[in-house]
Coordinates of C-alpha atoms in Angstrom, one line a residue:
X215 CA 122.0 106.3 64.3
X216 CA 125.7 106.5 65.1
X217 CA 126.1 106.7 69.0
X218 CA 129.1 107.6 68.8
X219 CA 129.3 110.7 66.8
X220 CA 125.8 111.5 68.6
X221 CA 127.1 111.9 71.7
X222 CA 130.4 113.2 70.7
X223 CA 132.9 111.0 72.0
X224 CA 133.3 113.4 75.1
X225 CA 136.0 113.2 77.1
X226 CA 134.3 114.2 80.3
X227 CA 132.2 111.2 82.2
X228 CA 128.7 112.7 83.1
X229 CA 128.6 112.7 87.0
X230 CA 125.4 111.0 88.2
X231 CA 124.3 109.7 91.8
X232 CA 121.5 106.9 92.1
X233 CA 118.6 107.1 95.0
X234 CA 117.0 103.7 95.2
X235 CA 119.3 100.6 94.8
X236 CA 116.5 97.9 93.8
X237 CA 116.2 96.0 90.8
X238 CA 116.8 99.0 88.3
X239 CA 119.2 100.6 90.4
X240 CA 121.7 97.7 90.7
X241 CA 121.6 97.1 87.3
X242 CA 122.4 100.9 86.6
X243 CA 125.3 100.6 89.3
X244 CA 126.7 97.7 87.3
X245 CA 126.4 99.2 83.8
X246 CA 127.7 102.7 85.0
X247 CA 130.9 101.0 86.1
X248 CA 131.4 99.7 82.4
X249 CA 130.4 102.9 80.5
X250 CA 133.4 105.5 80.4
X251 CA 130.8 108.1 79.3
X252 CA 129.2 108.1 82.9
X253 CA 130.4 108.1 86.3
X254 CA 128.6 107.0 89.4
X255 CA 130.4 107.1 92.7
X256 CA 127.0 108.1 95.4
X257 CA 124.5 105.9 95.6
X258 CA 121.8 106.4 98.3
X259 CA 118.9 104.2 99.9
X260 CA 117.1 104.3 103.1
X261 CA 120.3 104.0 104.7
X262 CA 123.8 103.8 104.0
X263 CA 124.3 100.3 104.7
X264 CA 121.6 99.1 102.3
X265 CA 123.5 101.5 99.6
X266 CA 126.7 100.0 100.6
X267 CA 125.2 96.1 99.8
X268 CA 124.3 97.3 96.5
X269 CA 127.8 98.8 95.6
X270 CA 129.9 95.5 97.0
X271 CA 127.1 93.6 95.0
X272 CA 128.3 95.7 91.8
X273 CA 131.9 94.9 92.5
X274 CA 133.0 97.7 94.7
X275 CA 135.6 96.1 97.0
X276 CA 134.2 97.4 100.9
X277 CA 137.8 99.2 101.7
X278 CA 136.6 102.0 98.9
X279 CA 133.3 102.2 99.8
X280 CA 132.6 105.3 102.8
X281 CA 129.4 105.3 104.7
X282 CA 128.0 109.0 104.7
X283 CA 125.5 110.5 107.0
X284 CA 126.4 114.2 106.4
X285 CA 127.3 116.7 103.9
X286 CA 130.9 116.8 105.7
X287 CA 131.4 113.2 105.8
X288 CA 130.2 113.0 102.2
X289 CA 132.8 116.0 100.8
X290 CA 135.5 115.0 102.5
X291 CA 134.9 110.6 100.9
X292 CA 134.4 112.6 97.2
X293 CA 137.7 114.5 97.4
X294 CA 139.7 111.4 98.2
X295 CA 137.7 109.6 95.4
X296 CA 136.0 107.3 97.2
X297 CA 132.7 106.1 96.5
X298 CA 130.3 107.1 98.9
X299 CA 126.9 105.2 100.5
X300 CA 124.4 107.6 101.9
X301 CA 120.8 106.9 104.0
X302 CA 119.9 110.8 102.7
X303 CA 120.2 112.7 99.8
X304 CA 120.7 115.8 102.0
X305 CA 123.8 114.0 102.4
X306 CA 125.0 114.8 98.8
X307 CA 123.2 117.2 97.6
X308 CA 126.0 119.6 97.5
X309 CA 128.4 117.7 95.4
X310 CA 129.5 118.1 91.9
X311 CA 127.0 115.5 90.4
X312 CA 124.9 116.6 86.8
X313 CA 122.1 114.0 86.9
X314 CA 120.2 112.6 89.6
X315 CA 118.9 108.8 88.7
X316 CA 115.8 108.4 91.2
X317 CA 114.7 105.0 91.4
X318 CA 113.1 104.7 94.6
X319 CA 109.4 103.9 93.0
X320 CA 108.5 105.9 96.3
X321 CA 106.0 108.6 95.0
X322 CA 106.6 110.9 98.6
X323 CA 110.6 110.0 98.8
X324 CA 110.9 110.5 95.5
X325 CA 108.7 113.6 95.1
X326 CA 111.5 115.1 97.9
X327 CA 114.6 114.1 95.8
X328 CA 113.7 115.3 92.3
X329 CA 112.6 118.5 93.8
X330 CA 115.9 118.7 95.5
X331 CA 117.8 117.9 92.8
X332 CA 115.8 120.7 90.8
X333 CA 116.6 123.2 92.8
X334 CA 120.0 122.3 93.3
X335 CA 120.3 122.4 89.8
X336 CA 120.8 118.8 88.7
X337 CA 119.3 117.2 85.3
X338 CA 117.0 114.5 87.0
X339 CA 116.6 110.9 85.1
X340 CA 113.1 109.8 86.3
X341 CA 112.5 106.4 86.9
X342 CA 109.9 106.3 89.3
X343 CA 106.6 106.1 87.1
X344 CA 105.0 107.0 90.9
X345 CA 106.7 110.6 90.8
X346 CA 106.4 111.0 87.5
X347 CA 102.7 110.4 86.8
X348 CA 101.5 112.6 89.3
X349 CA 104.3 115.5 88.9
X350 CA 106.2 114.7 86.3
X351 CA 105.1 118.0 83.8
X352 CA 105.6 120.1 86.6
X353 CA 109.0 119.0 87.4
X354 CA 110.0 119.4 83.7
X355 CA 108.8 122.8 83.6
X356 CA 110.3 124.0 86.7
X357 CA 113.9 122.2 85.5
X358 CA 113.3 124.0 82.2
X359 CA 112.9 127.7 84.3
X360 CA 116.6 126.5 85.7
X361 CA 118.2 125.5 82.2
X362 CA 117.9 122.2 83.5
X363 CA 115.7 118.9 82.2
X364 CA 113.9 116.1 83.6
X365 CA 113.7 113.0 81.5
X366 CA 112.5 109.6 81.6
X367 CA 114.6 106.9 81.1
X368 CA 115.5 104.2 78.2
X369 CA 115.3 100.9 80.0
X370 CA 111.6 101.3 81.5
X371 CA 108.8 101.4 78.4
X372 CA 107.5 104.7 79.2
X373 CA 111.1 106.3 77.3
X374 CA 111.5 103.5 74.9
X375 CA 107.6 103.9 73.3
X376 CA 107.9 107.6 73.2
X377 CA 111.0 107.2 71.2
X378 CA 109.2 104.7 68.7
X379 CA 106.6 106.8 68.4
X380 CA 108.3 109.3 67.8
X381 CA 110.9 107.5 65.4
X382 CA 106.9 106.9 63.6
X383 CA 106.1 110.4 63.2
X384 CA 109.7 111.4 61.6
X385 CA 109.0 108.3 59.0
X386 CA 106.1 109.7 58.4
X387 CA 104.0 107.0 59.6
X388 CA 100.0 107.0 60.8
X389 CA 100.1 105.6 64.3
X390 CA 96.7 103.3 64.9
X391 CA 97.9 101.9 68.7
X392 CA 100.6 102.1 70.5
X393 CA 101.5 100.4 73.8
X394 CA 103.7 97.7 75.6
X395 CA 103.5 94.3 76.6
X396 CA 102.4 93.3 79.9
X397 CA 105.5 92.2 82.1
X398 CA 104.5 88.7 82.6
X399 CA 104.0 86.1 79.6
X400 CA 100.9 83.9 79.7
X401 CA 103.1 80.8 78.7
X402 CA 100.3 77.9 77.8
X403 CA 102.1 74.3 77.2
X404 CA 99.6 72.5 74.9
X405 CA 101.0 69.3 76.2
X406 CA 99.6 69.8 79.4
X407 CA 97.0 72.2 79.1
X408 CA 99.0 74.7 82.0
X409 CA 99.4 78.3 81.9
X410 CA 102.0 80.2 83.6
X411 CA 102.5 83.4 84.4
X412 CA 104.5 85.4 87.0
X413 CA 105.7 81.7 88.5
X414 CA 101.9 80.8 89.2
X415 CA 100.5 78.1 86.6
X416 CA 96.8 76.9 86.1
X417 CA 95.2 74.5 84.7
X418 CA 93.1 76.4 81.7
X419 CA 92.1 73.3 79.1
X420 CA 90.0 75.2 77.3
X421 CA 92.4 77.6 76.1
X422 CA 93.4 75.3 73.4
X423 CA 90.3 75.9 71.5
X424 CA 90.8 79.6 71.7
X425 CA 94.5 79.8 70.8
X426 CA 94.2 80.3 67.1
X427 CA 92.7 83.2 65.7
X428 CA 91.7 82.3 62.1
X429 CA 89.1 84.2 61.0
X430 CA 87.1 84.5 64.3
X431 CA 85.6 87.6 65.1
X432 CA 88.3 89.8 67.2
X433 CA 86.5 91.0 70.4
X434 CA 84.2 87.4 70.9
X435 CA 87.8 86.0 70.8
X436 CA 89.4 88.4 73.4
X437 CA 86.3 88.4 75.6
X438 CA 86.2 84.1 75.5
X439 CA 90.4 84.2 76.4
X440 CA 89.4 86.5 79.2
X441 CA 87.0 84.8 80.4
X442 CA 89.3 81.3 80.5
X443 CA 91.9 82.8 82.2
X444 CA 90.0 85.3 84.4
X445 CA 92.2 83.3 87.2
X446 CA 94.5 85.4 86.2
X447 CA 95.8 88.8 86.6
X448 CA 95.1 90.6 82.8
X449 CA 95.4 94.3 84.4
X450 CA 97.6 96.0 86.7
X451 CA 98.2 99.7 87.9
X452 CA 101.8 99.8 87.0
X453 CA 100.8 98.7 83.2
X454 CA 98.5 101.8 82.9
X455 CA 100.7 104.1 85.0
X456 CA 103.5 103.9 81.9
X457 CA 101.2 104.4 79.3
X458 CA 99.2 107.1 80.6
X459 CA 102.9 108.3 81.5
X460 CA 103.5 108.0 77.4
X461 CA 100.4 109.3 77.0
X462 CA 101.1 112.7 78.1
X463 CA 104.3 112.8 76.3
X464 CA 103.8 112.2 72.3
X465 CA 99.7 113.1 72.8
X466 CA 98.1 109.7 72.5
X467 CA 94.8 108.2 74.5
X468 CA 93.7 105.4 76.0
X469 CA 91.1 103.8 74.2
X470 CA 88.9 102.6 77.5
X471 CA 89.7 104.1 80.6
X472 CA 91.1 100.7 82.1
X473 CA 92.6 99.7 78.9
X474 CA 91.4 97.0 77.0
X475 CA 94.4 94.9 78.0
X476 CA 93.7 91.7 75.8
X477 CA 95.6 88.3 75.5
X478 CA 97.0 88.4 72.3
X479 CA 99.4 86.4 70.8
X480 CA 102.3 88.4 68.6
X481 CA 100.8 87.9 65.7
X482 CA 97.7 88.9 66.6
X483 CA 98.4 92.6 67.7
X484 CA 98.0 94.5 64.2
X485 CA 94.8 92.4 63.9
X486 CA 93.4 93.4 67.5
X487 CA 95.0 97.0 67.7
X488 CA 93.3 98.2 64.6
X489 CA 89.8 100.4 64.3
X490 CA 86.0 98.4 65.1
X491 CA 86.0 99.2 60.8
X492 CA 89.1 97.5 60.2
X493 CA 88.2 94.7 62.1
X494 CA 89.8 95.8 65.4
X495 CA 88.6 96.7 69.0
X496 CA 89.6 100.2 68.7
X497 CA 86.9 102.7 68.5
X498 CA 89.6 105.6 66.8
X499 CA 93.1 105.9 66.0
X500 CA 96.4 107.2 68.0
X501 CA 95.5 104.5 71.0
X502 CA 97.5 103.7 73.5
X503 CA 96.9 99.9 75.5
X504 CA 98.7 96.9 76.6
X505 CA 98.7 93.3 76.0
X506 CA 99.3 90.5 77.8
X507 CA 101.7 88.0 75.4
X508 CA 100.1 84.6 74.5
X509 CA 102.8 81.7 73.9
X510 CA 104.0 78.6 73.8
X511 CA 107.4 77.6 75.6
X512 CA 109.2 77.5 72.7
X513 CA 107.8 80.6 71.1
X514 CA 109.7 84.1 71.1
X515 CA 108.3 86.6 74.2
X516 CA 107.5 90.0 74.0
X517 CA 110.0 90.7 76.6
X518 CA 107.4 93.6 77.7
X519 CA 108.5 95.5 74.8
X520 CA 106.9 98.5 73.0
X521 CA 105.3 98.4 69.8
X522 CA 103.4 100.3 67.3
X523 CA 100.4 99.6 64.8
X524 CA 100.5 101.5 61.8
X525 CA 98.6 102.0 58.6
X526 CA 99.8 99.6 55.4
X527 CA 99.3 102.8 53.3
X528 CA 101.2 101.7 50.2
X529 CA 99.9 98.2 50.4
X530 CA 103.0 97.0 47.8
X531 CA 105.7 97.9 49.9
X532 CA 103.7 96.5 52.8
X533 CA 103.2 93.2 51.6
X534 CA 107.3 93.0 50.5
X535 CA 107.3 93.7 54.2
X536 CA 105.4 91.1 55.0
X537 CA 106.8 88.6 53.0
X538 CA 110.2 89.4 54.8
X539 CA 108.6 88.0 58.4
X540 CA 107.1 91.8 59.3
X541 CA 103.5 91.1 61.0
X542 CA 100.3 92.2 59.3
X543 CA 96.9 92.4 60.4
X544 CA 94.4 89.6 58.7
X545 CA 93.2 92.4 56.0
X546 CA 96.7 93.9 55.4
X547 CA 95.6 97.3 56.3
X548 CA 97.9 97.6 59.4
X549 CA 101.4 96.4 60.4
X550 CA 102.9 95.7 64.0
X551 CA 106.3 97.3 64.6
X552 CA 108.1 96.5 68.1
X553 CA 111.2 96.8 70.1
X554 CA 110.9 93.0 72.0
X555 CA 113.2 94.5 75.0
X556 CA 113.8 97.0 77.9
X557 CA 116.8 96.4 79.4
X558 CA 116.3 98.7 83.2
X559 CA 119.3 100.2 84.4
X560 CA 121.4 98.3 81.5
X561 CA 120.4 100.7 79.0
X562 CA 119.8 103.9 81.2
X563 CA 122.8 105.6 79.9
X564 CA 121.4 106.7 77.0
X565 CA 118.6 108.5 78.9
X566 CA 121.1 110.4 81.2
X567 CA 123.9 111.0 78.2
X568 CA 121.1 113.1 76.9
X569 CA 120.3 114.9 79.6
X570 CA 123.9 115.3 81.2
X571 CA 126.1 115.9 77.5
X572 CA 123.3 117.5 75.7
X573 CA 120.8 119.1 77.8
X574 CA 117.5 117.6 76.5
X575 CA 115.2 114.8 77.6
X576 CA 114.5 111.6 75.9
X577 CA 111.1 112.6 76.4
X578 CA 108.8 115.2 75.1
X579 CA 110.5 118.3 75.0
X580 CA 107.2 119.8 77.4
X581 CA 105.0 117.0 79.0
X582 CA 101.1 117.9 79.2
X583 CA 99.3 116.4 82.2
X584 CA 96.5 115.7 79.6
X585 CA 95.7 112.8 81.5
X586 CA 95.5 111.7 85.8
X587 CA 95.6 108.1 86.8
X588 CA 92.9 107.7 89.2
X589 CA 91.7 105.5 91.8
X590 CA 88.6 103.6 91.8
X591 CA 87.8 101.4 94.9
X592 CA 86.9 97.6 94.0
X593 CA 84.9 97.3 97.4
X594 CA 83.1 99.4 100.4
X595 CA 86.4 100.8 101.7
X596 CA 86.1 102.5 105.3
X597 CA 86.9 105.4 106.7
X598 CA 90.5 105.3 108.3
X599 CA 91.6 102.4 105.8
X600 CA 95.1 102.7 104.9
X601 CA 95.8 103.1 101.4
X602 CA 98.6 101.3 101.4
X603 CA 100.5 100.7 98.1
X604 CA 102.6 97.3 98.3
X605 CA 104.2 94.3 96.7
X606 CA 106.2 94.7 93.7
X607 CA 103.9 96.6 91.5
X608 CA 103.1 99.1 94.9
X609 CA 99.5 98.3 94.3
X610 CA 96.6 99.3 96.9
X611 CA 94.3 97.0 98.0
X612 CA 91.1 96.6 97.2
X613 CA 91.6 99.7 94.5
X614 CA 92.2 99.8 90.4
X615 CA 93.4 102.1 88.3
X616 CA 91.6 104.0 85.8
X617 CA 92.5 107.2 83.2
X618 CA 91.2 110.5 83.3
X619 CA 91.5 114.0 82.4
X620 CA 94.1 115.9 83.6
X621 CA 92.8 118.5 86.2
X622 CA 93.9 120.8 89.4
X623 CA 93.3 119.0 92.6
X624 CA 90.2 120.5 94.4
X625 CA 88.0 118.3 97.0
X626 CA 85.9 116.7 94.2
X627 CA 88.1 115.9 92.2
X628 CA 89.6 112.4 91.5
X629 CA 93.1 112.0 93.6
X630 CA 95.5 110.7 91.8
X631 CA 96.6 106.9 92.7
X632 CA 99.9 107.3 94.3
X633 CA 99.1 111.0 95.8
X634 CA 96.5 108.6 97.6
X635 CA 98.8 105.6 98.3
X636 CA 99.7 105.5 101.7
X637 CA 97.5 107.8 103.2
X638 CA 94.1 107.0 105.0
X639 CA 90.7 107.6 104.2
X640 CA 88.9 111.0 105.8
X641 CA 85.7 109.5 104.6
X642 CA 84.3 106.1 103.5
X643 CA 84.1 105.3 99.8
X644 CA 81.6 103.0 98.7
X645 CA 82.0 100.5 95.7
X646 CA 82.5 101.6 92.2
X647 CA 83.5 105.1 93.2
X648 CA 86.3 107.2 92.3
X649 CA 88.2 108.3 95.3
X650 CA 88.1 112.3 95.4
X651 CA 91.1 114.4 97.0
X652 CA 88.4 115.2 100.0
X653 CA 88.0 111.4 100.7
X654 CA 91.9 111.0 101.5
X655 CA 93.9 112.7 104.4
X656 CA 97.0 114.7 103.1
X657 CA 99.9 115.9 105.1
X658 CA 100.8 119.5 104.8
X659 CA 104.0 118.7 104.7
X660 CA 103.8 116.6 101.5
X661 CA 106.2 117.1 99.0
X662 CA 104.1 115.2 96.4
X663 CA 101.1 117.1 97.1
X664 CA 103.2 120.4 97.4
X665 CA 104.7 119.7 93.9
X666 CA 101.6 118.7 92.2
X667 CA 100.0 122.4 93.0
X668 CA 103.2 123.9 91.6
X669 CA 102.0 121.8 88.7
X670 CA 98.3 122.9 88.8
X671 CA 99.1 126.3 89.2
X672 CA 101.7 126.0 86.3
X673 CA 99.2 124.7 83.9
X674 CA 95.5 125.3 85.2
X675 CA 96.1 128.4 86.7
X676 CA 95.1 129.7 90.4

């Protein structure tokens, strides 16, 4: 594809302001001074000055940056073409921007800006798998009603594995799995018997004799590697957030509904990712999971890239393939095809040039919630305990993660994870048990929980 010509060459910069200037926002702020397709002069965080540290962190000298706490303030920076810092959307919201980039990874924050932005008739670029999960249908359907879209974004693997599986389907291509690397490599140096993931290393010896493998039976190989490195963490929330996110998009399905989530090396997947018949894990077809990359020091990572297994259908061409360095499973029935990258705010433009210059996502064109991610409690949780969603991958304690169907809220049924996350129990929850909307105390001013009925209603009906 020719970028170029497929976004026209316009002449006009698409007009974009950024909510949440962490990890994928400052990397967005640094790229969007580069591109001439895209301007980004408002950037907002929980306050103006930690907006501010972001934009002198992206180069913006401090005499052109204005600190905005109101929608006068604001107007009056943008007309004399400075860039502007604000602690509140509200701030902004009545400037000439076409895309809204939410990054926050705050489900309730940023629950309140997309549906602002909506309904002030911005495109919204979606990068907060928190919102989206638990909304994100609705929110594309109410854009739609407004001529307007909401997308996800090329950078984060939700975007970047809808577009490969997508790219599949025009080829003409039958899908087996499709999924994403885990963000962390399990690095194992055979010299001395350490693994390393995430900074943290381990001494896992008995690895080496489950690194290869050969012609060992699939699963008792997965289970024994799980088992080794069961110090280790091999699922997280986040991981099955962006799938299930996928998932809804181009109509694939878990296969287990905590993902099978196995330690594979690269050229392993096609092997692993194929059906029980074919030698695989997988009990059917169109699967969607994640792996956590196996490796050496010196060997190539995943990068937490996407991928797809497909079927070797014309076994010829396949094995020409294969002869040229493609991967193929042990019986040559199915091929691994991946994208070893995803780049954050680096590559977001391409995400928000389709929403801004051409009006569409770079998602599906209408989202299904076919699928909720839910939240199962890993211990006796009381009543009162705050569900509080933290660290880096905003995970509660205590709590996993696990997929299943798409459904109203209603006192009985499953909450969804970051609906629940911080909020506090109504009721206790013992072990093993889903936790149901009843168990979980809502606000009734909630914009999350507001937005998710719109989306009920919009879908399921009164």
């Amino acid at each position: 594809m020719n970028y170029h010509r497929y976004f026209g060459r316009s002449e006009r910069a698409v007009e974009t302001c950024l909510v949440g200037t962490g990890h994928f926002g400052r990397s967005y702020l640094h790229q969007a001074l580069k591109s001439k397709l895209l301007s980004c002069r408002v950037a907002v965080d929980i306050d103006a000055n930690t907006a501010a540290d972001a934009w002198r962190a992206a180069g913006v000298a401090p005499g052109e940056i204005a600190l905005c706490e109101t929608a006068a303030e604001a107007r009056l920076a943008w007309d004399r073409g400075r860039t502007i810092a604000a602690g509140d959307l509200a701030a902004v919201i009545d400037l000439p921007i076409a895309v809204l980039v939410e990054a926050t990874g705050h489900p309730e924050a940023g629950a309140r800006h997309a549906g602002m932005a909506v309904e002030a008739g911005w495109h919204v670029a979606l990068v907060s798998k928190e919102v989206d999960i638990v909304i994100g249908a609705g929110l594309s359907k109410l854009a739609q009603q407004r001529g307007r879209v909401v997308t996800p974004i090329d950078g984060d693997q939700p975007s970047l594995l809808m577009g490969l599986v997508t790219w599949a389907e025009v080829l003409g291509l039958d899908i087996i799995a499709a999924g994403k690397s885990s963000e962390y490599d399990f690095v194992f140096d055979p010299a001395t018997d350490m693994v390393t993931s995430n900074g943290i290393s381990h001494h896992l010896p008995k690895l080496a004799d489950a690194w290869a493998m050969g012609e060992r039976d699939v699963a008792e190989l997965i289970a024994a590697r799980a088992g080794i490195a069961a110090v280790l963490q091999q699922r997280t929330v986040p991981d099955l957030c962006e799938l299930l996110i996928a998932a809804n998009a181009v109509d694939l399905a878990p296969d287990r509904p905590d993902l099978h989530a196995p330690i594979l090396r690269i050229n392993e997947v096609a092997t692993a990712f194929s059906t029980v018949s074919d030698g695989g894990i997988l009990r059917g077809e169109r699967r969607i999971d994640v792996f956590n990359c196996l490796r050496q020091p010196d060997e190539v990572s995943f990068a937490g890239g996407v991928f797809v297994v497909v079927r070797c259908d014309d076994a010829a061409s396949w094995r020409i393939l294969g002869d040229k360095g493609h991967i193929l499973s042990r019986n040559e029935r199915t091929a691994l095809v991946y994208q070893p990258r995803h780049l954050l705010g680096i590559e977001a433009a391409t995400s928000i040039l389709e929403a801004g210059l051409l009006g569409v996502s770079s998602g599906a064109e209408s989202p299904q919630p076919r699928f909720d991610l839910a939240i199962r409690a890993e211990a006796d949780l009381a009543a009162g305990t705050m569900l509080s969603a933290d660290g880096h991958h905003h995970a509660i304690a205590n709590c996993s993660g696990q997929a299943v169907a798409g459904g109203p809220l209603g006192d009985n049924a499953p909450i969804p994870y970051y609906l629940a996350a911080n909020r506090r129990l109504a009721k206790r929850v013992a072990k093993g048990d889903l936790i149901r909307c009843g168990d979980v105390e809502i606000a009734e001013d909630s914009h999350l929980a507001r937005l998710r009925r719109k989306q009920d209603a919009l879908f399921f009906g009164k």
